[in-house]
Short mmCIF file of N, CA, C and O in Angstrom, two decimals:
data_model
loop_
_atom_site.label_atom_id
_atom_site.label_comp_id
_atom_site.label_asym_id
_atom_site.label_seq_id
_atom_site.Cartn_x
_atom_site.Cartn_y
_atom_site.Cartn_z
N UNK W 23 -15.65 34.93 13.89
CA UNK W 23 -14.70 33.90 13.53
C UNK W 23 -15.27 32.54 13.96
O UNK W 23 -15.51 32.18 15.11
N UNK W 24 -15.42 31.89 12.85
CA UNK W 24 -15.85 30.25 13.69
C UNK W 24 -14.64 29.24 13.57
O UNK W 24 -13.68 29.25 12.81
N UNK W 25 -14.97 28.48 14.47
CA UNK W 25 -14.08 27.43 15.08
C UNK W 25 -14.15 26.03 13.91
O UNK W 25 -15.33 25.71 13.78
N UNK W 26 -13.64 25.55 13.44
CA UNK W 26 -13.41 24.67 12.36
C UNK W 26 -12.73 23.42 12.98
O UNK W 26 -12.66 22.32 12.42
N UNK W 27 -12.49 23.57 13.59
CA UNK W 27 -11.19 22.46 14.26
C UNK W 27 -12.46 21.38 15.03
O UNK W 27 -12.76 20.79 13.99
N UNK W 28 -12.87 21.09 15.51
CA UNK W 28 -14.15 20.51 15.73
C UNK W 28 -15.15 20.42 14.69
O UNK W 28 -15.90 19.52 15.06
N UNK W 29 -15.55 20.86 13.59
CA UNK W 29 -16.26 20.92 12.94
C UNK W 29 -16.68 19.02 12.53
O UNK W 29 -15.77 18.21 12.34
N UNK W 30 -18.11 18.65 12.46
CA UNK W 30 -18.17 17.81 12.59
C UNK W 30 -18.69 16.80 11.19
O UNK W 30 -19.60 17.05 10.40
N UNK W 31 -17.79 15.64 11.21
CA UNK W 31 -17.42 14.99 10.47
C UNK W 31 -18.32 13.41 10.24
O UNK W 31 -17.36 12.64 10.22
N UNK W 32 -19.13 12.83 10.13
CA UNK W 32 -19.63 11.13 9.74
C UNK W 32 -18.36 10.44 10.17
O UNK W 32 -17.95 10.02 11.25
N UNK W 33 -17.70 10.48 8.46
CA UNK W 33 -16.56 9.67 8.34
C UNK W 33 -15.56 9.37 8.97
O UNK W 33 -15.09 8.24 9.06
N UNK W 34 -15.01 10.67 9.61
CA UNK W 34 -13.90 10.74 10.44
C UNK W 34 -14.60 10.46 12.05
O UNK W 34 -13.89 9.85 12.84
N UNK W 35 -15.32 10.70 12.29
CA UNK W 35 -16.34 10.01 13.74
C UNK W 35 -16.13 8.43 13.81
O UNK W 35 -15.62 7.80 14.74
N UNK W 36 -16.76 7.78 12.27
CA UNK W 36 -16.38 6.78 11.78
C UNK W 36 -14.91 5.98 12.11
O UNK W 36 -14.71 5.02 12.87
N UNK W 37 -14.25 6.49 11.52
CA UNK W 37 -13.09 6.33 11.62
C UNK W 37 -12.66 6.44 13.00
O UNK W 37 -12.05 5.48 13.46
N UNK W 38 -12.91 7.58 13.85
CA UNK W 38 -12.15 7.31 15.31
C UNK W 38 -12.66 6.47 16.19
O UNK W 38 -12.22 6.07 17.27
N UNK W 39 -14.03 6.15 15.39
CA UNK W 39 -14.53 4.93 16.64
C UNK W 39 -13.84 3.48 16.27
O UNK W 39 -13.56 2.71 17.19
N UNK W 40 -13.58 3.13 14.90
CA UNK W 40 -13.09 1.97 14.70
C UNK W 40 -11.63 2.40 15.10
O UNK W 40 -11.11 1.34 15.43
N UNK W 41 -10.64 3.47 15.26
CA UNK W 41 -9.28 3.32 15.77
C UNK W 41 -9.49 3.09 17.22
O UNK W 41 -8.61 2.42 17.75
N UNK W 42 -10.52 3.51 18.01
CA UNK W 42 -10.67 3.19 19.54
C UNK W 42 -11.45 2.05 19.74
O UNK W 42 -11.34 1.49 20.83
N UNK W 43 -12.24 1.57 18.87
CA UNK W 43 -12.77 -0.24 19.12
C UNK W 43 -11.49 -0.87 18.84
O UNK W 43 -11.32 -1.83 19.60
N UNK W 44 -10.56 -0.69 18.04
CA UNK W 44 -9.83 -1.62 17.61
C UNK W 44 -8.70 -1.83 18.90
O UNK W 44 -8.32 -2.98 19.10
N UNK W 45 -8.15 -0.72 19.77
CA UNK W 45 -7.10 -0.41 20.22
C UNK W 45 -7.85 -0.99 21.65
O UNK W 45 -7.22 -1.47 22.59
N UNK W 46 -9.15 -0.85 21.59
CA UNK W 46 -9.80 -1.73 23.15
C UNK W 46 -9.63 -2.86 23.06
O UNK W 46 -8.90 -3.51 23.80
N UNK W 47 -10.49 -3.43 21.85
CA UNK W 47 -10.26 -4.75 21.44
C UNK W 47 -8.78 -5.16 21.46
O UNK W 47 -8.53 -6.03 22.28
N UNK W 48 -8.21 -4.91 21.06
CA UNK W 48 -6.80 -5.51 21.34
C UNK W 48 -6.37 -5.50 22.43
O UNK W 48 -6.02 -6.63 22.76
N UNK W 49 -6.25 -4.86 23.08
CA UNK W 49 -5.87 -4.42 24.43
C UNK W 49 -6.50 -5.48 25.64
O UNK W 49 -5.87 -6.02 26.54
N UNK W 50 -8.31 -5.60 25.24
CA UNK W 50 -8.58 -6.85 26.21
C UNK W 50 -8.18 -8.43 25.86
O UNK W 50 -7.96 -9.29 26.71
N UNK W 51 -8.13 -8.61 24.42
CA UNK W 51 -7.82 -9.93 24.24
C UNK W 51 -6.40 -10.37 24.26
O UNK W 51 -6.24 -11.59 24.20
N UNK W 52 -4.93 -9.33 24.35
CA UNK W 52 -3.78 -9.64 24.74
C UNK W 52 -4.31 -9.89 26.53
O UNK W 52 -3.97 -10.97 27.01
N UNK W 53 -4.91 -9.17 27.23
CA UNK W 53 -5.07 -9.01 28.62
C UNK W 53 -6.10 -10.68 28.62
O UNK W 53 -5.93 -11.46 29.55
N UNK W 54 -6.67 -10.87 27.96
CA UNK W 54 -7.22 -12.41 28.05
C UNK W 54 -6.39 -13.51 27.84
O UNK W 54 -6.47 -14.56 28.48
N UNK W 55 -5.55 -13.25 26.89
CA UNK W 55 -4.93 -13.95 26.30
C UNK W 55 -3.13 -14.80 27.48
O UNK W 55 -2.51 -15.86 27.45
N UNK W 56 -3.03 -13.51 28.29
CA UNK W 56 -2.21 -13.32 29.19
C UNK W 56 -2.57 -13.72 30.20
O UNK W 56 -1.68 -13.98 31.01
N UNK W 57 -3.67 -13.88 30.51
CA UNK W 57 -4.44 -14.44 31.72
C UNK W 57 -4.96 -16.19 31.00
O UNK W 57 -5.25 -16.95 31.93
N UNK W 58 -5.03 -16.56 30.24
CA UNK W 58 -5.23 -17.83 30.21
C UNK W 58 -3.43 -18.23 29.88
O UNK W 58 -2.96 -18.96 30.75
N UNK W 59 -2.91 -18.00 29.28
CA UNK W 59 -1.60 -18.37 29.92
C UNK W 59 -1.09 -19.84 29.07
O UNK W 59 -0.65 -19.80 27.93
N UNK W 60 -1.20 -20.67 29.58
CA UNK W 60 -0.24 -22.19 29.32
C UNK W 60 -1.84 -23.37 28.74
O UNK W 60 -2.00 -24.30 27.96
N UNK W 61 -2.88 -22.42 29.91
CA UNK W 61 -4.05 -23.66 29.27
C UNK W 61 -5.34 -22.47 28.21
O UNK W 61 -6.53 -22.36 28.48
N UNK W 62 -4.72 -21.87 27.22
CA UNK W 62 -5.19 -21.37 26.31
C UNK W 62 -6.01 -22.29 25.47
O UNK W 62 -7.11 -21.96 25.01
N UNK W 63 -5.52 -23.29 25.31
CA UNK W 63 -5.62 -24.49 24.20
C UNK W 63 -6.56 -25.33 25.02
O UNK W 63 -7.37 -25.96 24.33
N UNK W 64 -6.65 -25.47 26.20
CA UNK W 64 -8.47 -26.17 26.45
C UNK W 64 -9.07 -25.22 26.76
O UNK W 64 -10.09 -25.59 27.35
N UNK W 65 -8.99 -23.91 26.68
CA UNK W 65 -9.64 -22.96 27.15
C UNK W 65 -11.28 -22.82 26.30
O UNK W 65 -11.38 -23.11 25.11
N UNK W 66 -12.28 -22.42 27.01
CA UNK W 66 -13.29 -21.90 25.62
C UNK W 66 -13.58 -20.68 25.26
O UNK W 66 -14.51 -20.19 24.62
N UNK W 67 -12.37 -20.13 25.91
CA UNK W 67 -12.25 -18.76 25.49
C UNK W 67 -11.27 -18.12 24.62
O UNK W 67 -11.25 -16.93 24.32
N UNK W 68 -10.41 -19.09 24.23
CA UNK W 68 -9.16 -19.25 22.99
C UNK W 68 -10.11 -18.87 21.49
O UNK W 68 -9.81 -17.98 20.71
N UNK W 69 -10.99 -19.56 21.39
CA UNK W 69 -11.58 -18.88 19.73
C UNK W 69 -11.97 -18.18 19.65
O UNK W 69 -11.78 -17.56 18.60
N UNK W 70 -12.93 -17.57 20.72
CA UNK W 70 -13.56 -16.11 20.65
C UNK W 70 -12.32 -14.99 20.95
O UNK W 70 -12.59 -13.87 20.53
N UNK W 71 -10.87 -15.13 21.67
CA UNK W 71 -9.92 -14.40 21.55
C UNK W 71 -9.31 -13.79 20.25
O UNK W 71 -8.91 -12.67 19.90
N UNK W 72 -9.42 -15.10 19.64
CA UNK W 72 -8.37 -15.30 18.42
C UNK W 72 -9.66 -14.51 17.43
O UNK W 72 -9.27 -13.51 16.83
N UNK W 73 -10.74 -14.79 17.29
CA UNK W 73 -11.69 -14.27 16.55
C UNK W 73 -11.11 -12.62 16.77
O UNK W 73 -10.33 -11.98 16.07
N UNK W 74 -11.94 -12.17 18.24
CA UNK W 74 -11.29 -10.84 18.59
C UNK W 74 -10.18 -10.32 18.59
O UNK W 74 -10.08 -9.12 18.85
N UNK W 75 -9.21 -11.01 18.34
CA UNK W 75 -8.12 -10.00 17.53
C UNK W 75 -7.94 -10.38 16.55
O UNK W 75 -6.72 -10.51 16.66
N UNK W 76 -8.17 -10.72 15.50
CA UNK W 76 -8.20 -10.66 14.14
C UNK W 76 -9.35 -9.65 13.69
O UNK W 76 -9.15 -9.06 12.63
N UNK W 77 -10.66 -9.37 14.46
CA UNK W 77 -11.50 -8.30 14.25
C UNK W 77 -10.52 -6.96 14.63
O UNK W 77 -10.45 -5.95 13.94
N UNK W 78 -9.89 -7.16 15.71
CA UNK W 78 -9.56 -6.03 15.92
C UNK W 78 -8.27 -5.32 15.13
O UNK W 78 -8.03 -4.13 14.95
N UNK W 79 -7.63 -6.36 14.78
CA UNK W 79 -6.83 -6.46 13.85
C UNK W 79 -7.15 -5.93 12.34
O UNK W 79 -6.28 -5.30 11.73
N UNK W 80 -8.52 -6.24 11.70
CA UNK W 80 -8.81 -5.28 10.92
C UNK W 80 -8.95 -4.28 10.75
O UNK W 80 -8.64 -3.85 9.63
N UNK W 81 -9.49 -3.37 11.76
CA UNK W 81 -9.73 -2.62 12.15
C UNK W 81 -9.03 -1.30 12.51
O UNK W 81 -9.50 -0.27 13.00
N UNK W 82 -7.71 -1.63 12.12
CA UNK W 82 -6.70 -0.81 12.60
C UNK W 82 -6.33 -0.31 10.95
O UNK W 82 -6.01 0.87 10.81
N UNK W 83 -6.36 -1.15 9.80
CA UNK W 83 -5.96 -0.72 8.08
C UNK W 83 -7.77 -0.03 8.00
O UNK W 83 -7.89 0.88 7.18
N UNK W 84 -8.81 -0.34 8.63
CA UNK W 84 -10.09 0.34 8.24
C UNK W 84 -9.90 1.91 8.82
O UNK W 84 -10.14 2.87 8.07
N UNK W 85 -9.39 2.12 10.46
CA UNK W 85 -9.70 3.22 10.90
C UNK W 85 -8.34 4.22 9.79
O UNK W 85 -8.75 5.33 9.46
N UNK W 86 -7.14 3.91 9.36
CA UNK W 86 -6.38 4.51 8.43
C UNK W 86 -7.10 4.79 7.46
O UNK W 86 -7.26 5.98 7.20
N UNK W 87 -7.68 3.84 6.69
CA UNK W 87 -8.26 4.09 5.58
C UNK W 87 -9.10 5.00 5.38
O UNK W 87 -8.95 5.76 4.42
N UNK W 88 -10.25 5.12 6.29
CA UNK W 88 -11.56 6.19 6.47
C UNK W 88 -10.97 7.37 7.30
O UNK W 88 -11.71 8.31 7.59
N UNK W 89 -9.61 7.34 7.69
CA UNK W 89 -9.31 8.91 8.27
C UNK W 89 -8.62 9.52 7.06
O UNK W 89 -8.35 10.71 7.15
N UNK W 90 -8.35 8.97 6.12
CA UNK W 90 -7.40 9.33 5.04
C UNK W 90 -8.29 9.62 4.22
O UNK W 90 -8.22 10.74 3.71
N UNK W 91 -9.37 8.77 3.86
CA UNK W 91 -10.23 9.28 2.95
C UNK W 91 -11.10 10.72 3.87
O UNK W 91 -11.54 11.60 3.13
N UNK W 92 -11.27 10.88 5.14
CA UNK W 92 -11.77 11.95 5.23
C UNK W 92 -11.35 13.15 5.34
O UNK W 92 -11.96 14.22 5.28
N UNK W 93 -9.84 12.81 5.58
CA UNK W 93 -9.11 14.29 4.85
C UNK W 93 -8.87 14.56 4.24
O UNK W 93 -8.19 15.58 4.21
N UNK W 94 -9.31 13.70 2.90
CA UNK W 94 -9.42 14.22 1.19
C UNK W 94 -10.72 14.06 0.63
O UNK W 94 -11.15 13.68 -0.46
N UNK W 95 -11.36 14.55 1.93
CA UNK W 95 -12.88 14.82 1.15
C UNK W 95 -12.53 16.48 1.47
O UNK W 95 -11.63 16.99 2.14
N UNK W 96 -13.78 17.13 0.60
CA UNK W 96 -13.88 19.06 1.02
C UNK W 96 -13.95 19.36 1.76
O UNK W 96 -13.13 20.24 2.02
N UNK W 97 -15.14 18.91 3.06
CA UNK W 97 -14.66 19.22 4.20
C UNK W 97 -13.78 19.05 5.30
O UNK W 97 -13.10 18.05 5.54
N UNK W 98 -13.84 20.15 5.98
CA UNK W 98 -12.51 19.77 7.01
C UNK W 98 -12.66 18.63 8.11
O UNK W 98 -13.50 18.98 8.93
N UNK W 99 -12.33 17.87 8.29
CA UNK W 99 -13.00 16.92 9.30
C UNK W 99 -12.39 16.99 10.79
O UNK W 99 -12.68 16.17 11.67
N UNK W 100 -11.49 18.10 10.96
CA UNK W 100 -11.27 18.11 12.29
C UNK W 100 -10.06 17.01 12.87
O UNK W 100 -9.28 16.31 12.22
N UNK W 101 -10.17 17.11 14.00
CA UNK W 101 -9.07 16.47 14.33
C UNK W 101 -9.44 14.76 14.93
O UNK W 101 -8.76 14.00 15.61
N UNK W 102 -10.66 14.62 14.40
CA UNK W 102 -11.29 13.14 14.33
C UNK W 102 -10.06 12.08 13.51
O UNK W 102 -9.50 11.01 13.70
N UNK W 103 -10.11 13.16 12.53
CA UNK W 103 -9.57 11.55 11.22
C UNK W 103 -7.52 11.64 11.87
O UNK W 103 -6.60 10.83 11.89
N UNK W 104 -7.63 12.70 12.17
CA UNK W 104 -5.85 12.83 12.87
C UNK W 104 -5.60 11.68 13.96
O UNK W 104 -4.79 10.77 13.80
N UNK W 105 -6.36 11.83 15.03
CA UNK W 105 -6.37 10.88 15.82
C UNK W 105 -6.37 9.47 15.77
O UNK W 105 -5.67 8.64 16.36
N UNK W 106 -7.46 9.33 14.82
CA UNK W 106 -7.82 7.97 13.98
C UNK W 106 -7.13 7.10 13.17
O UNK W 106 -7.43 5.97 12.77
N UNK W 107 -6.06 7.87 12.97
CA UNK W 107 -5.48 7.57 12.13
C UNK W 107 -3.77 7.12 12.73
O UNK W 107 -2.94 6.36 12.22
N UNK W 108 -3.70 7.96 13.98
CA UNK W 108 -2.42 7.73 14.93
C UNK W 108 -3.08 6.90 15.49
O UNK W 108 -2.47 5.83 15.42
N UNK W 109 -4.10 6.78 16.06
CA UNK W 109 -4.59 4.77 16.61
C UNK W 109 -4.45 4.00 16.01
O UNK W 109 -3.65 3.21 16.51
N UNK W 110 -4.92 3.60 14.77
CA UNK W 110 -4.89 2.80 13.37
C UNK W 110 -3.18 2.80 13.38
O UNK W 110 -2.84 1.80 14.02
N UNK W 111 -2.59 3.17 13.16
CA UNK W 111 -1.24 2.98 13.25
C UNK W 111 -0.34 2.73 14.09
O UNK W 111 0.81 2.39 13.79
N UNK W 112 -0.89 2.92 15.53
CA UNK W 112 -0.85 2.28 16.58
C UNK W 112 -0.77 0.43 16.93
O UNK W 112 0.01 -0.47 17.24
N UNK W 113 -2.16 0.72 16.63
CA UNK W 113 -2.84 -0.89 16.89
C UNK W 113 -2.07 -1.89 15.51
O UNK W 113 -1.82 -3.09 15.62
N UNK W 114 -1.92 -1.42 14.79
CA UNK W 114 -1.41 -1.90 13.21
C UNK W 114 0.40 -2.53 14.11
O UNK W 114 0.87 -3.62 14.46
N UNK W 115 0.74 -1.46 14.13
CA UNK W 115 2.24 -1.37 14.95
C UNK W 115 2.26 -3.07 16.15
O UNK W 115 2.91 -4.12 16.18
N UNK W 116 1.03 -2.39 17.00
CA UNK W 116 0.74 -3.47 18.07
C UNK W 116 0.22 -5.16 17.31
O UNK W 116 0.48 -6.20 17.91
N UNK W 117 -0.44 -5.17 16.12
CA UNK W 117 -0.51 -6.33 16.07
C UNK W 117 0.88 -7.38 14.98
O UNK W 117 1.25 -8.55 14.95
N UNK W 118 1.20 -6.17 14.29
CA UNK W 118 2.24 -6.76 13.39
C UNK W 118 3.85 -7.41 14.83
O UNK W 118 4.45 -8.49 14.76
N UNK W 119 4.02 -6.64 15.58
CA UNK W 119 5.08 -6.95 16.55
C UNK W 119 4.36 -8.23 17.26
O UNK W 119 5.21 -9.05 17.59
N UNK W 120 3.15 -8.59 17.57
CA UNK W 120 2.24 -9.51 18.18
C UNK W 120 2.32 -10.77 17.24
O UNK W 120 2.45 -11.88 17.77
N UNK W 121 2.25 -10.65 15.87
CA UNK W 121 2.25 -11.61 14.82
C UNK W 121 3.90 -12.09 15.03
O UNK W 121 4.27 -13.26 15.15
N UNK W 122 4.63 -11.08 15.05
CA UNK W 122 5.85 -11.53 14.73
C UNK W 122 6.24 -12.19 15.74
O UNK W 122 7.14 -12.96 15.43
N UNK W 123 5.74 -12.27 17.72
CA UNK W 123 6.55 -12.70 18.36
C UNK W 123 5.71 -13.77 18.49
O UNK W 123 6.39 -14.50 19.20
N UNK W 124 4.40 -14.51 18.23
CA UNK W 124 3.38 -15.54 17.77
C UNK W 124 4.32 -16.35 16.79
O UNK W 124 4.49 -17.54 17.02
N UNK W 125 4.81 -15.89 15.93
CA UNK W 125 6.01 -16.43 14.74
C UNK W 125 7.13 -17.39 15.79
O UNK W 125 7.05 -18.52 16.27
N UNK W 126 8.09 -16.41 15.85
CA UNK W 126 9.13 -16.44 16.78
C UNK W 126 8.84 -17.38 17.78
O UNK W 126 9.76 -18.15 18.08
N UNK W 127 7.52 -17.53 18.48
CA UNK W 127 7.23 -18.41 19.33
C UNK W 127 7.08 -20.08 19.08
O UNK W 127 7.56 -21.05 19.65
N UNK W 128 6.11 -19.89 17.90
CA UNK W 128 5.90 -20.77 17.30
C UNK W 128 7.39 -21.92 16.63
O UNK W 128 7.55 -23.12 16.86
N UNK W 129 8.05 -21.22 16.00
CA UNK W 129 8.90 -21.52 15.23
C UNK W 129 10.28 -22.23 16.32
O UNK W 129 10.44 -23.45 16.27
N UNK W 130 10.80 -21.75 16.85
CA UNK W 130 11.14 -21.49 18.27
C UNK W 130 11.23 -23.21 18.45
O UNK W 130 10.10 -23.69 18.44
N UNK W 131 12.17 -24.07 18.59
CA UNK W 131 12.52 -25.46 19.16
C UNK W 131 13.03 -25.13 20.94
O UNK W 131 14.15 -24.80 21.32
N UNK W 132 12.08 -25.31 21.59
CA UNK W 132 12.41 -25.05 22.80
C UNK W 132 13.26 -26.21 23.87
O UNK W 132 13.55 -25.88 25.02
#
């Protein structure tokens, strides 16, 4: 009897590394972002933030995309593109609530 459930996959490898770059990446530039605080805006670390989560921010509709396409390819891809695909939807989750309270903030007459 062989084991299939591991069986190993490109795409879906693919895919779980961009759902776990994306979910790091996000994760350090809210944690940067939280730590520069009030002087974000002379900061020189504000564009390379904002760069890095908008990368990482892509990254979250890419790792969906390539786990979806690798469980409708013939082979089985294991539980790579599963995972990949609950990160990607994760981080997706995490940046759309992030956009919205960036909104809210913005908008916001204090």
């Amino acid at each position: 009897m062989s084991n299939t459930l591991f069986q190993p996959s490109k795409l879906a490898a693919a895919s779980f590394g961009l759902g776990i770059a994306g979910l790091v990446g996000l994760v350090a530039i809210l944690l940067t972002g939280a730590s520069l605080g009030a002087s974000a805006q002379s900061s020189n670390l504000a564009p390379g933030a904002a760069a890095g989560f908008f990368a990482a921010a892509l990254m979250s509709p890419a790792a969906i995309v390539t786990g979806f396409v690798a469980k409708m390819r013939a082979k089985q891809p294991g539980w790579w593109s599963t995972v990949a695909i609950l990160l990607g939807a994760g981080v997706f989750v995490i940046v759309i609530v992030t956009f919205v309270y960036i909104l809210a903030k913005t908008t916001t007459k204090s």
